[in-house]
Structure formats: structure tokens, C-alpha cells
Amino acid sequence: MKVRGTVRPPGDKSISHRALMLAALAGGGKGTSELEGLLTGADVKSTARVLRQLGGEISSIRDDTKVVVHASRISHPASRLHCGNSGTTARLMLGILAGQKFAATLTGDASLRRRPMRRVTEPLRAMGAEITEGRGDALPLTIRGGRLRALTYTTPVASAQIKSALLLAGLTGGVAVTIREPYRSRDHTERLLAYLGLGLHERDGAIVYEPAPEARALVPAFRLAVPGDASSAAFLVGAAALAEGGELVIENVGVNPTRTGFLVVLARMGAHVDRVNLRDAGGEPVADLVVRPGGGALRGTEVSAAEVPTLVDEVPMLAVLASRAEGETVFREVGELRVKESNRLELIAANLRVLGVEAEARGNDLHVCGTTRPPRGRVDTARDHRLAMAFAVLGTLPGADVRLSEKGSVAISYPRFFRDLKAIGVG
Ligand code: S3P
């Protein structure tokens, strides 16, 4: 099959969450922010819903419509804050709430209620937040913020959600925060804080937030054009890399180097992706991607532990491509995939095996052996959006018969996914 056309991925999920949160905190209750290109997926709507419960005034989040956020001082919510499927909402909101003088309870759907929260609550407690667990290391949690202490912290895992929660606690609590991480995770929070002039810098390899000398730093109201999501674009790139010919242009993709490890790995595997029209949007690099299928000649590779944070959400897509590459591909130290929206590490391997591919999780490594046999079988997505999209892409191969247990989960991060797959000629 040939790939064709020009497509724009949806707004970046990580940046959309952060933009909404900072806009809601702007001006200590004054000011209007305007956000363009925000993701309309369910996760971002969860953040908007939670911020509205706290008194944020946010216009409705619709395609091709600017979202307007009137800052209003955030206050005690009347009911529990439901974060839906969104780990970013839960963990970053814990940071924001740590600096507030009221109690709030956070919960989420069944998947989110299985995900670890102590990685965030432990350092927030060290800053002085009071947190009560309902069910151990998971949601629901009740947090009462207040007067916080400065924190210097080394995160045990490279996680932008931990780092961002602590930076946001520093911001709302008006205290300094210094963070070191084993490998650099996505840096959208740092870039947005710096773009807004909010006391963020790097010192000796650490990320440092220092509040302005006047008691509490004021977040200015702002305008932002959110770039397209590299993680959503990755599925289109993957579909194009598997096609037999043609050319695909993916416009307006965020190419922040903490997010584009999949392009580095794809180049090693022999795929051809060019970046053109490189520009800046709100402190984030943006480009158009041009993908030219190489006729199926992908090669297996080894993905190192240091690369993993730069492609952590792209492992499902890369694993699917590895199943069509010559030889073995190994993803080192991807144990974090066990605590994503599903146990991605086990489910990638199990689903590939169902489709006739040799694949296995060994300790924290994922091994995938390429094959030329058409993939056939039923895939359990576990309602995980990225598993659904990755295996849907595998299903575009000639002779494939990949049946997904459900497709609705794509609405979490890429509501138009199946329409876009059709539009580029492979769906
Ligand atoms: C995200 C960080 C990553 C990523 C998630 C979004 C963010 O999670 O997997 O999809 O927006 O900060 P971790 O911080 O758990 O690695």
C-alpha cells in the first residue's frame, strides 16, 4: 500500500495539560489566557474538568477553537476531583494542590487507580504537604497543602510527571525546588516556566526553580500555540514506514529533543524521516516531518536505557515496527512500561506473540524478533490508547488480519486517529 497526503497531528498532550494548569493559576486570580491548538482528547478534558471544579473558568475544548482561560483564584472543590484515565492530571494536580490551603481528594478510572502515586506523594510530603492514602500506593488520595519547605531531590526514575509535580508545588507554595534525574525526561514544564519568566534555570546539571523575591511568584496570563504531539505523529510515521511507497507530510510536530528519540531509533532502523520548516512556538521547537517509505527494509536495533525517556510513549509503536524489521530489537530497561495506562511491557510482548511474532519481556528488557509473516489474530488493547494505535498500524500491512479488542481508547490522545489513517491511504 502507498501512503500519501498531508496531515496534522492533534495538539501535544503534555503541553496541553501544562498550559491549562498554568493558565488557571495565572495572575493570582486575574488575567485571560488564550490557548490555540490544545488537544481535544479525553485526558486534557480531565484536566479542564478538575481545574473547573477548583473554580477555574475554562471555555469548552473543541477542535479548531481557541480555548480561553479566565484566571480565578483556585479554591476548595465541592466534590472529589476525578482525573479519568490521566496520570498527568493526577500527578501534576497533586503538585498544584500541595501549595493550596485546603483539602481535596483525587481519584480516577480503574486503570489510573492502579498506578503508583508515592513517587510523587513522598517528595511532596517532604515539602510539607499532608497526604492521606485511601488504598496504599494509589488513588484515591486526599491532599491538604499549605506552608511548604524548599526541596532538593533526586528522582528514582526519569519521570516528567514527578519533576513537574515538584516544580508546580514550588511555584504554588512559593519555595525553591532543585531536582536531579537519572536521565533527562521531557522538559515541557521547564520550558513553559522559563517562557513565562518564572525563575527556572539549570545549575550543575540540576533543574532549579527559585521563586521571585516577593512572597509568591505571579504567573502572567499568556497566549500559546500548542504544537502537534510527536507521540501521536509517531503512529503516522510508523504507518508510513511500513507502507510500500509514496510520501507523507506530517505538519506542525513538536520536535523537542526530549520527545523525539523515536526518530533517532527509526533512523538507525533504516527509515527515512526528514524535518523541514524548523521553527519555535512558545519555547518549543516545531517542524514538519516528511516520511518516505523505504520499501520495508527496516533493521533491528538496540534501544539503550538512556534513550528510553525520550521515547517512553513510543515503545509500542517501535516494537510493532521491530516486528517487521530484520533481526532482533532489544529495548533496555523499559520496566516503567509496566505502570503506564496498562502493563504495556507484558501486553506488547503477549499481543505480538498472538500475532505470530517472537517477543518476550526478560527482566526489564523487551526483545522482539522481526518476521515477514502477515500478522493475524486478536489483540487485547486493555483500553490503552497507545496499544490500540500501535496494533492498528500493524494491521495496515498487506495480508494482515489484526482485530482490536476495542478502538474507543484512541479518544484519550488522538480522537481522529482512524480517520487520519484512512486519509493517508492506509486505513
Ligand atoms: C508525561 C510523562 C510521561 C509519559 C506520559 C506523559 C507528562 O510519564 O509517559 O504519557 O506529560 O509529563 P512519566 O512521567 O510517568 O514517565
GROMACS .gro file of C-alpha atoms and ligand atoms in nm:
model
  443
    1MET     CA    1   0.000   0.000   0.000
    2LYS     CA    2   0.110   0.356  -0.072
    3VAL     CA    3   0.099   0.639   0.177
    4ARG     CA    4   0.004   0.990   0.067
    5GLY     CA    5  -0.104   1.337   0.167
    6THR     CA    6  -0.052   1.593   0.438
    7VAL     CA    7  -0.182   1.552   0.790
    8ARG     CA    8  -0.166   1.746   1.120
    9PRO     CA    9  -0.145   1.550   1.443
   10PRO     CA   10  -0.355   1.666   1.739
   11GLY     CA   11  -0.213   1.910   1.995
   12ASP     CA   12   0.060   1.788   2.228
   13LYS     CA   13  -0.097   1.617   2.529
   14SER     CA   14   0.182   1.700   2.776
   15ILE     CA   15   0.196   2.067   2.676
   16SER     CA   16  -0.186   2.097   2.672
   17HIS     CA   17  -0.211   1.981   3.037
   18ARG     CA   18   0.062   2.220   3.147
   19ALA     CA   19  -0.077   2.516   2.951
   20LEU     CA   20  -0.424   2.473   3.103
   21MET     CA   21  -0.285   2.439   3.456
   22LEU     CA   22  -0.059   2.742   3.434
   23ALA     CA   23  -0.332   2.950   3.266
   24ALA     CA   24  -0.568   2.862   3.551
   25LEU     CA   25  -0.305   2.975   3.803
   26ALA     CA   26  -0.230   3.299   3.618
   27GLY     CA   27  -0.232   3.640   3.776
   28GLY     CA   28  -0.319   3.517   4.125
   29GLY     CA   29  -0.680   3.531   4.002
   30LYS     CA   30  -0.656   3.797   3.729
   31GLY     CA   31  -0.597   3.778   3.356
   32THR     CA   32  -0.713   3.592   3.049
   33SER     CA   33  -0.504   3.338   2.864
   34GLU     CA   34  -0.564   3.212   2.510
   35LEU     CA   35  -0.454   2.864   2.406
   36GLU     CA   36  -0.451   2.757   2.044
   37GLY     CA   37  -0.416   2.402   1.914
   38LEU     CA   38  -0.492   2.241   2.250
   39LEU     CA   39  -0.552   1.865   2.235
   40THR     CA   40  -0.926   1.785   2.245
   41GLY     CA   41  -0.862   1.433   2.378
   42ALA     CA   42  -1.023   1.295   2.692
   43ASP     CA   43  -0.710   1.332   2.909
   44VAL     CA   44  -0.691   1.708   2.856
   45LYS     CA   45  -1.065   1.735   2.920
   46SER     CA   46  -0.997   1.563   3.254
   47THR     CA   47  -0.750   1.836   3.345
   48ALA     CA   48  -1.000   2.105   3.240
   49ARG     CA   49  -1.277   1.940   3.444
   50VAL     CA   50  -1.059   1.920   3.756
   51LEU     CA   51  -0.949   2.283   3.719
   52ARG     CA   52  -1.315   2.391   3.677
   53GLN     CA   53  -1.405   2.203   3.998
   54LEU     CA   54  -1.140   2.420   4.165
   55GLY     CA   55  -1.300   2.737   4.029
   56GLY     CA   56  -1.105   2.773   3.700
   57GLU     CA   57  -1.305   2.934   3.419
   58ILE     CA   58  -1.215   2.745   3.101
   59SER     CA   59  -1.411   2.770   2.775
   60SER     CA   60  -1.510   2.443   2.610
   61ILE     CA   61  -1.235   2.244   2.446
   62ARG     CA   62  -1.327   2.190   2.081
   63ASP     CA   63  -1.137   2.135   1.757
   64ASP     CA   64  -1.022   2.449   1.577
   65THR     CA   65  -1.137   2.673   1.861
   66LYS     CA   66  -0.916   2.887   2.085
   67VAL     CA   67  -0.954   2.793   2.448
   68VAL     CA   68  -0.992   3.093   2.678
   69VAL     CA   69  -0.896   3.061   3.044
   70HIS     CA   70  -1.005   3.333   3.286
   71ALA     CA   71  -0.787   3.304   3.590
   72SER     CA   72  -0.987   3.286   3.910
   73ARG     CA   73  -0.832   3.208   4.246
   74ILE     CA   74  -0.850   2.833   4.289
   75SER     CA   75  -1.047   2.717   4.588
   76HIS     CA   76  -1.180   2.420   4.782
   77PRO     CA   77  -1.371   2.181   4.550
   78ALA     CA   78  -1.725   2.072   4.641
   79SER     CA   79  -1.656   1.709   4.543
   80ARG     CA   80  -1.380   1.461   4.455
   81LEU     CA   81  -1.154   1.550   4.165
   82HIS     CA   82  -1.191   1.278   3.901
   83CYS     CA   83  -0.881   1.253   3.682
   84GLY     CA   84  -1.029   0.995   3.443
   85ASN     CA   85  -0.752   0.793   3.271
   86SER     CA   86  -0.491   1.068   3.303
   87GLY     CA   87  -0.178   1.011   3.511
   88THR     CA   88  -0.050   1.354   3.414
   89THR     CA   89  -0.365   1.519   3.553
   90ALA     CA   90  -0.341   1.330   3.883
   91ARG     CA   91   0.030   1.374   3.944
   92LEU     CA   92   0.065   1.735   3.832
   93MET     CA   93  -0.250   1.839   4.018
   94LEU     CA   94  -0.105   1.688   4.337
   95GLY     CA   95   0.183   1.932   4.292
   96ILE     CA   96  -0.050   2.228   4.242
   97LEU     CA   97  -0.266   2.128   4.539
   98ALA     CA   98   0.040   2.092   4.764
   99GLY     CA   99   0.067   2.470   4.765
  100GLN     CA  100  -0.302   2.536   4.850
  101LYS     CA  101  -0.451   2.578   5.195
  102PHE     CA  102  -0.747   2.343   5.153
  103ALA     CA  103  -0.805   1.969   5.129
  104ALA     CA  104  -0.902   1.791   4.809
  105THR     CA  105  -0.948   1.425   4.716
  106LEU     CA  106  -0.829   1.291   4.381
  107THR     CA  107  -0.945   0.975   4.212
  108GLY     CA  108  -0.954   0.824   3.864
  109ASP     CA  109  -1.075   0.536   3.647
  110ALA     CA  110  -0.983   0.171   3.715
  111SER     CA  111  -0.657   0.198   3.515
  112LEU     CA  112  -0.544   0.517   3.689
  113ARG     CA  113  -0.634   0.375   4.031
  114ARG     CA  114  -0.377   0.100   3.968
  115ARG     CA  115  -0.090   0.343   3.901
  116PRO     CA  116   0.174   0.433   4.162
  117MET     CA  117   0.145   0.772   4.331
  118ARG     CA  118   0.405   0.753   4.611
  119ARG     CA  119   0.674   0.856   4.362
  120VAL     CA  120   0.503   1.198   4.380
  121THR     CA  121   0.347   1.199   4.726
  122GLU     CA  122   0.672   1.109   4.910
  123PRO     CA  123   0.866   1.417   4.795
  124LEU     CA  124   0.553   1.634   4.833
  125ARG     CA  125   0.527   1.515   5.195
  126ALA     CA  126   0.893   1.606   5.242
  127MET     CA  127   0.794   1.957   5.128
  128GLY     CA  128   0.523   1.969   5.396
  129ALA     CA  129   0.202   1.858   5.221
  130GLU     CA  130  -0.031   1.633   5.423
  131ILE     CA  131  -0.144   1.337   5.216
  132THR     CA  132  -0.381   1.060   5.326
  133GLU     CA  133  -0.391   0.737   5.128
  134GLY     CA  134  -0.722   0.560   5.076
  135ARG     CA  135  -0.572   0.240   4.935
  136GLY     CA  136  -0.191   0.232   4.965
  137ASP     CA  137   0.031   0.348   4.679
  138ALA     CA  138  -0.259   0.455   4.455
  139LEU     CA  139  -0.558   0.684   4.416
  140PRO     CA  140  -0.783   0.785   4.583
  141LEU     CA  141  -0.570   1.027   4.783
  142THR     CA  142  -0.657   1.328   4.995
  143ILE     CA  143  -0.410   1.613   4.996
  144ARG     CA  144  -0.403   1.917   5.222
  145GLY     CA  145  -0.140   2.166   5.122
  146GLY     CA  146  -0.020   2.471   5.299
  147ARG     CA  147   0.310   2.616   5.407
  148LEU     CA  148   0.579   2.431   5.215
  149ARG     CA  149   0.955   2.391   5.261
  150ALA     CA  150   1.218   2.409   4.987
  151LEU     CA  151   1.323   2.072   4.844
  152THR     CA  152   1.637   1.927   4.685
  153TYR     CA  153   1.554   1.590   4.535
  154THR     CA  154   1.691   1.321   4.305
  155THR     CA  155   1.411   1.130   4.136
  156PRO     CA  156   1.447   0.750   4.143
  157VAL     CA  157   1.313   0.722   3.786
  158ALA     CA  158   1.334   0.967   3.496
  159SER     CA  159   0.974   1.090   3.511
  160ALA     CA  160   0.847   1.424   3.386
  161GLN     CA  161   0.536   1.379   3.597
  162ILE     CA  162   0.736   1.360   3.921
  163LYS     CA  163   0.959   1.650   3.817
  164SER     CA  164   0.663   1.863   3.708
  165ALA     CA  165   0.460   1.795   4.023
  166LEU     CA  166   0.752   1.918   4.235
  167LEU     CA  167   0.814   2.226   4.020
  168LEU     CA  168   0.443   2.315   4.038
  169ALA     CA  169   0.447   2.268   4.416
  170GLY     CA  170   0.743   2.506   4.431
  171LEU     CA  171   0.551   2.754   4.217
  172THR     CA  172   0.223   2.744   4.412
  173GLY     CA  173   0.396   2.714   4.751
  174GLY     CA  174   0.648   2.989   4.677
  175VAL     CA  175   0.954   2.777   4.766
  176ALA     CA  176   1.272   2.673   4.584
  177VAL     CA  177   1.295   2.327   4.429
  178THR     CA  178   1.610   2.160   4.294
  179ILE     CA  179   1.570   1.834   4.100
  180ARG     CA  180   1.812   1.585   3.957
  181GLU     CA  181   1.701   1.289   3.746
  182PRO     CA  182   1.885   0.974   3.634
  183TYR     CA  183   1.819   1.068   3.269
  184ARG     CA  184   1.657   1.383   3.138
  185SER     CA  185   1.280   1.335   3.098
  186ARG     CA  186   1.058   1.559   2.882
  187ASP     CA  187   1.117   1.921   2.977
  188HIS     CA  188   0.791   2.094   2.878
  189THR     CA  189   0.726   2.226   3.230
  190GLU     CA  190   1.074   2.380   3.247
  191ARG     CA  191   1.033   2.537   2.903
  192LEU     CA  192   0.690   2.682   2.983
  193LEU     CA  193   0.802   2.821   3.319
  194ALA     CA  194   1.107   2.979   3.151
  195TYR     CA  195   0.887   3.114   2.866
  196LEU     CA  196   0.667   3.281   3.129
  197GLY     CA  197   0.972   3.427   3.305
  198LEU     CA  198   0.918   3.224   3.621
  199GLY     CA  199   1.258   3.166   3.781
  200LEU     CA  200   1.355   2.839   3.616
  201HIS     CA  201   1.717   2.757   3.533
  202GLU     CA  202   1.974   2.479   3.523
  203ARG     CA  203   2.264   2.462   3.766
  204ASP     CA  204   2.531   2.188   3.763
  205GLY     CA  205   2.301   1.953   3.574
  206ALA     CA  206   2.010   2.011   3.817
  207ILE     CA  207   1.678   2.180   3.736
  208VAL     CA  208   1.624   2.470   3.973
  209TYR     CA  209   1.306   2.668   4.040
  210GLU     CA  210   1.355   2.979   4.252
  211PRO     CA  211   1.052   3.193   4.332
  212ALA     CA  212   1.070   3.567   4.278
  213PRO     CA  213   1.173   3.754   4.596
  214GLU     CA  214   0.819   3.890   4.657
  215ALA     CA  215   0.643   3.617   4.857
  216ARG     CA  216   0.466   3.436   4.570
  217ALA     CA  217   0.563   3.440   4.202
  218LEU     CA  218   0.275   3.559   3.987
  219VAL     CA  219   0.211   3.358   3.673
  220PRO     CA  220   0.134   3.605   3.393
  221ALA     CA  221  -0.168   3.545   3.167
  222PHE     CA  222  -0.033   3.424   2.833
  223ARG     CA  223  -0.102   3.319   2.475
  224LEU     CA  224   0.031   2.990   2.346
  225ALA     CA  225   0.011   2.791   2.023
  226VAL     CA  226   0.043   2.426   2.127
  227PRO     CA  227   0.247   2.222   1.873
  228GLY     CA  228   0.128   1.889   1.736
  229ASP     CA  229   0.202   1.584   1.951
  230ALA     CA  230   0.519   1.396   1.849
  231SER     CA  231   0.382   1.085   2.023
  232SER     CA  232   0.067   1.093   1.806
  233ALA     CA  233   0.272   1.174   1.496
  234ALA     CA  234   0.479   0.863   1.573
  235PHE     CA  235   0.185   0.640   1.472
  236LEU     CA  236   0.158   0.815   1.136
  237VAL     CA  237   0.534   0.790   1.089
  238GLY     CA  238   0.509   0.420   1.176
  239ALA     CA  239   0.228   0.363   0.924
  240ALA     CA  240   0.432   0.541   0.656
  241ALA     CA  241   0.746   0.344   0.741
  242LEU     CA  242   0.552   0.019   0.682
  243ALA     CA  243   0.398   0.136   0.352
  244GLU     CA  244   0.532   0.020   0.017
  245GLY     CA  245   0.578   0.362  -0.136
  246GLY     CA  246   0.455   0.721  -0.160
  247GLU     CA  247   0.531   1.014   0.069
  248LEU     CA  248   0.365   1.154   0.380
  249VAL     CA  249   0.396   1.506   0.519
  250ILE     CA  250   0.311   1.549   0.889
  251GLU     CA  251   0.278   1.918   0.967
  252ASN     CA  252   0.338   2.112   1.284
  253VAL     CA  253   0.502   1.845   1.502
  254GLY     CA  254   0.676   1.932   1.829
  255VAL     CA  255   1.037   1.815   1.791
  256ASN     CA  256   1.164   1.883   2.141
  257PRO     CA  257   1.468   1.651   2.170
  258THR     CA  258   1.335   1.506   2.498
  259ARG     CA  259   1.048   1.365   2.286
  260THR     CA  260   1.199   1.263   1.955
  261GLY     CA  261   1.409   0.960   2.049
  262PHE     CA  262   1.184   0.753   1.823
  263LEU     CA  263   1.317   0.945   1.520
  264VAL     CA  264   1.674   0.867   1.625
  265VAL     CA  265   1.589   0.497   1.661
  266LEU     CA  266   1.396   0.491   1.333
  267ALA     CA  267   1.696   0.638   1.151
  268ARG     CA  268   1.906   0.350   1.291
  269MET     CA  269   1.640   0.105   1.174
  270GLY     CA  270   1.669   0.247   0.822
  271ALA     CA  271   1.353   0.462   0.797
  272HIS     CA  272   1.366   0.795   0.614
  273VAL     CA  273   1.216   1.088   0.806
  274ASP     CA  274   1.320   1.448   0.729
  275ARG     CA  275   1.247   1.752   0.942
  276VAL     CA  276   1.170   2.067   0.745
  277ASN     CA  277   1.050   2.422   0.831
  278LEU     CA  278   1.205   2.415   1.176
  279ARG     CA  279   1.060   2.696   1.393
  280ASP     CA  280   0.978   2.792   1.753
  281ALA     CA  281   0.639   2.803   1.929
  282GLY     CA  282   0.628   2.924   2.288
  283GLY     CA  283   0.980   2.799   2.362
  284GLU     CA  284   0.927   2.461   2.191
  285PRO     CA  285   1.090   2.357   1.860
  286VAL     CA  286   0.839   2.265   1.587
  287ALA     CA  287   0.890   2.115   1.238
  288ASP     CA  288   0.711   1.937   0.956
  289LEU     CA  289   0.809   1.574   0.907
  290VAL     CA  290   0.843   1.416   0.564
  291VAL     CA  291   0.836   1.036   0.561
  292ARG     CA  292   0.937   0.831   0.258
  293PRO     CA  293   0.877   0.457   0.291
  294GLY     CA  294   1.192   0.256   0.230
  295GLY     CA  295   1.016  -0.048   0.085
  296GLY     CA  296   1.008  -0.249   0.409
  297ALA     CA  297   1.385  -0.274   0.461
  298LEU     CA  298   1.391  -0.197   0.834
  299ARG     CA  299   1.674  -0.335   1.052
  300GLY     CA  300   1.659  -0.439   1.418
  301THR     CA  301   1.844  -0.226   1.672
  302GLU     CA  302   1.921  -0.189   2.042
  303VAL     CA  303   1.747   0.092   2.230
  304SER     CA  304   1.957   0.195   2.529
  305ALA     CA  305   1.833   0.279   2.880
  306ALA     CA  306   1.946   0.640   2.828
  307GLU     CA  307   1.724   0.671   2.519
  308VAL     CA  308   1.412   0.534   2.686
  309PRO     CA  309   1.287   0.859   2.849
  310THR     CA  310   1.300   1.030   2.506
  311LEU     CA  311   1.069   0.767   2.352
  312VAL     CA  312   0.888   0.618   2.651
  313ASP     CA  313   0.542   0.651   2.492
  314GLU     CA  314   0.668   0.531   2.154
  315VAL     CA  315   0.781   0.182   2.263
  316PRO     CA  316   0.451   0.021   2.149
  317MET     CA  317   0.492   0.175   1.801
  318LEU     CA  318   0.862   0.096   1.780
  319ALA     CA  319   0.803  -0.262   1.897
  320VAL     CA  320   0.544  -0.308   1.623
  321LEU     CA  321   0.797  -0.178   1.366
  322ALA     CA  322   1.063  -0.405   1.517
  323SER     CA  323   0.832  -0.700   1.448
  324ARG     CA  324   0.875  -0.619   1.075
  325ALA     CA  325   1.249  -0.549   1.090
  326GLU     CA  326   1.532  -0.782   1.004
  327GLY     CA  327   1.680  -0.947   1.314
  328GLU     CA  328   1.623  -0.874   1.681
  329THR     CA  329   1.542  -0.544   1.851
  330VAL     CA  330   1.605  -0.502   2.223
  331PHE     CA  331   1.460  -0.222   2.437
  332ARG     CA  332   1.676  -0.195   2.752
  333GLU     CA  333   1.533  -0.101   3.092
  334VAL     CA  334   1.171  -0.041   2.997
  335GLY     CA  335   1.030  -0.158   3.333
  336GLU     CA  336   0.839   0.174   3.362
  337LEU     CA  337   0.609   0.044   3.088
  338ARG     CA  338   0.454  -0.188   3.349
  339VAL     CA  339   0.292   0.114   3.521
  340LYS     CA  340   0.157   0.306   3.223
  341GLU     CA  341  -0.213   0.309   3.123
  342SER     CA  342  -0.176  -0.072   3.112
  343ASN     CA  343   0.109  -0.314   3.173
  344ARG     CA  344   0.249  -0.221   2.832
  345LEU     CA  345   0.564  -0.429   2.870
  346GLU     CA  346   0.375  -0.758   2.907
  347LEU     CA  347   0.092  -0.664   2.670
  348ILE     CA  348   0.320  -0.561   2.383
  349ALA     CA  349   0.501  -0.894   2.407
  350ALA     CA  350   0.184  -1.104   2.458
  351ASN     CA  351  -0.003  -0.937   2.172
  352LEU     CA  352   0.291  -0.970   1.933
  353ARG     CA  353   0.310  -1.341   2.018
  354VAL     CA  354  -0.063  -1.379   1.947
  355LEU     CA  355   0.010  -1.232   1.602
  356GLY     CA  356   0.288  -1.484   1.535
  357VAL     CA  357   0.589  -1.274   1.636
  358GLU     CA  358   0.865  -1.390   1.871
  359ALA     CA  359   0.859  -1.133   2.153
  360GLU     CA  360   0.937  -1.151   2.522
  361ALA     CA  361   0.991  -0.936   2.832
  362ARG     CA  362   1.312  -1.057   3.002
  363GLY     CA  363   1.351  -0.879   3.332
  364ASN     CA  364   1.307  -0.513   3.240
  365ASP     CA  365   1.414  -0.559   2.876
  366LEU     CA  366   1.183  -0.618   2.580
  367HIS     CA  367   1.303  -0.843   2.296
  368VAL     CA  368   1.128  -0.852   1.958
  369CYS     CA  369   1.232  -1.064   1.659
  370GLY     CA  370   1.127  -0.948   1.314
  371THR     CA  371   0.925  -1.167   1.078
  372THR     CA  372   0.783  -1.135   0.727
  373ARG     CA  373   0.472  -1.345   0.807
  374PRO     CA  374   0.150  -1.139   0.793
  375PRO     CA  375   0.024  -1.063   1.148
  376ARG     CA  376  -0.306  -1.237   1.225
  377GLY     CA  377  -0.504  -1.255   1.545
  378ARG     CA  378  -0.696  -1.070   1.815
  379VAL     CA  379  -0.513  -0.804   2.018
  380ASP     CA  380  -0.607  -0.715   2.376
  381THR     CA  381  -0.562  -0.336   2.400
  382ALA     CA  382  -0.663  -0.330   2.769
  383ARG     CA  383  -0.831   0.003   2.676
  384ASP     CA  384  -0.482   0.154   2.638
  385HIS     CA  385  -0.483   0.417   2.360
  386ARG     CA  386  -0.122   0.362   2.256
  387LEU     CA  387  -0.159  -0.016   2.229
  388ALA     CA  388  -0.474   0.030   2.018
  389MET     CA  389  -0.298   0.270   1.778
  390ALA     CA  390   0.027   0.073   1.751
  391PHE     CA  391  -0.152  -0.252   1.665
  392ALA     CA  392  -0.393  -0.072   1.430
  393VAL     CA  393  -0.083   0.042   1.238
  394LEU     CA  394   0.043  -0.318   1.223
  395GLY     CA  395  -0.298  -0.410   1.081
  396THR     CA  396  -0.235  -0.187   0.777
  397LEU     CA  397   0.018  -0.438   0.635
  398PRO     CA  398  -0.087  -0.630   0.325
  399GLY     CA  399  -0.233  -0.967   0.427
  400ALA     CA  400  -0.271  -0.863   0.792
  401ASP     CA  401  -0.577  -0.950   0.996
  402VAL     CA  402  -0.535  -0.766   1.327
  403ARG     CA  403  -0.854  -0.743   1.531
  404LEU     CA  404  -0.851  -0.499   1.826
  405SER     CA  405  -1.049  -0.573   2.145
  406GLU     CA  406  -1.168  -0.209   2.128
  407LYS     CA  407  -1.090   0.110   1.939
  408GLY     CA  408  -1.256   0.379   2.153
  409SER     CA  409  -0.949   0.435   2.372
  410VAL     CA  410  -0.782   0.637   2.094
  411ALA     CA  411  -1.004   0.926   2.213
  412ILE     CA  412  -0.766   0.967   2.509
  413SER     CA  413  -0.493   1.127   2.297
  414TYR     CA  414  -0.589   1.113   1.928
  415PRO     CA  415  -0.966   1.127   1.865
  416ARG     CA  416  -0.926   1.149   1.483
  417PHE     CA  417  -0.674   0.864   1.460
  418PHE     CA  418  -0.873   0.620   1.246
  419ARG     CA  419  -0.994   0.898   1.015
  420ASP     CA  420  -0.635   1.019   0.967
  421LEU     CA  421  -0.514   0.666   0.896
  422LYS     CA  422  -0.774   0.644   0.617
  423ALA     CA  423  -0.689   0.991   0.490
  424ILE     CA  424  -0.323   0.896   0.438
  425GLY     CA  425  -0.430   0.597   0.231
  426VAL     CA  426  -0.351   0.305   0.462
  427GLY     CA  427  -0.654   0.277   0.697
  428S3P     C1  428   0.410   1.263   3.071
  428S3P     C2  429   0.519   1.196   3.118
  428S3P     C3  430   0.545   1.052   3.092
  428S3P     C4  431   0.460   1.000   2.977
  428S3P     C5  432   0.317   1.045   2.985
  428S3P     C6  433   0.308   1.197   2.986
  428S3P     C7  434   0.394   1.405   3.104
  428S3P     O1  435   0.513   0.980   3.209
  428S3P     O2  436   0.466   0.859   2.972
  428S3P     O3  437   0.243   0.996   2.875
  428S3P     O4  438   0.310   1.474   3.041
  428S3P     O5  439   0.463   1.452   3.194
  428S3P     P1  440   0.620   0.959   3.330
  428S3P     O6  441   0.647   1.089   3.393
  428S3P     O7  442   0.550   0.864   3.424
  428S3P     O8  443   0.739   0.896   3.263
   0.00000   0.00000   0.00000
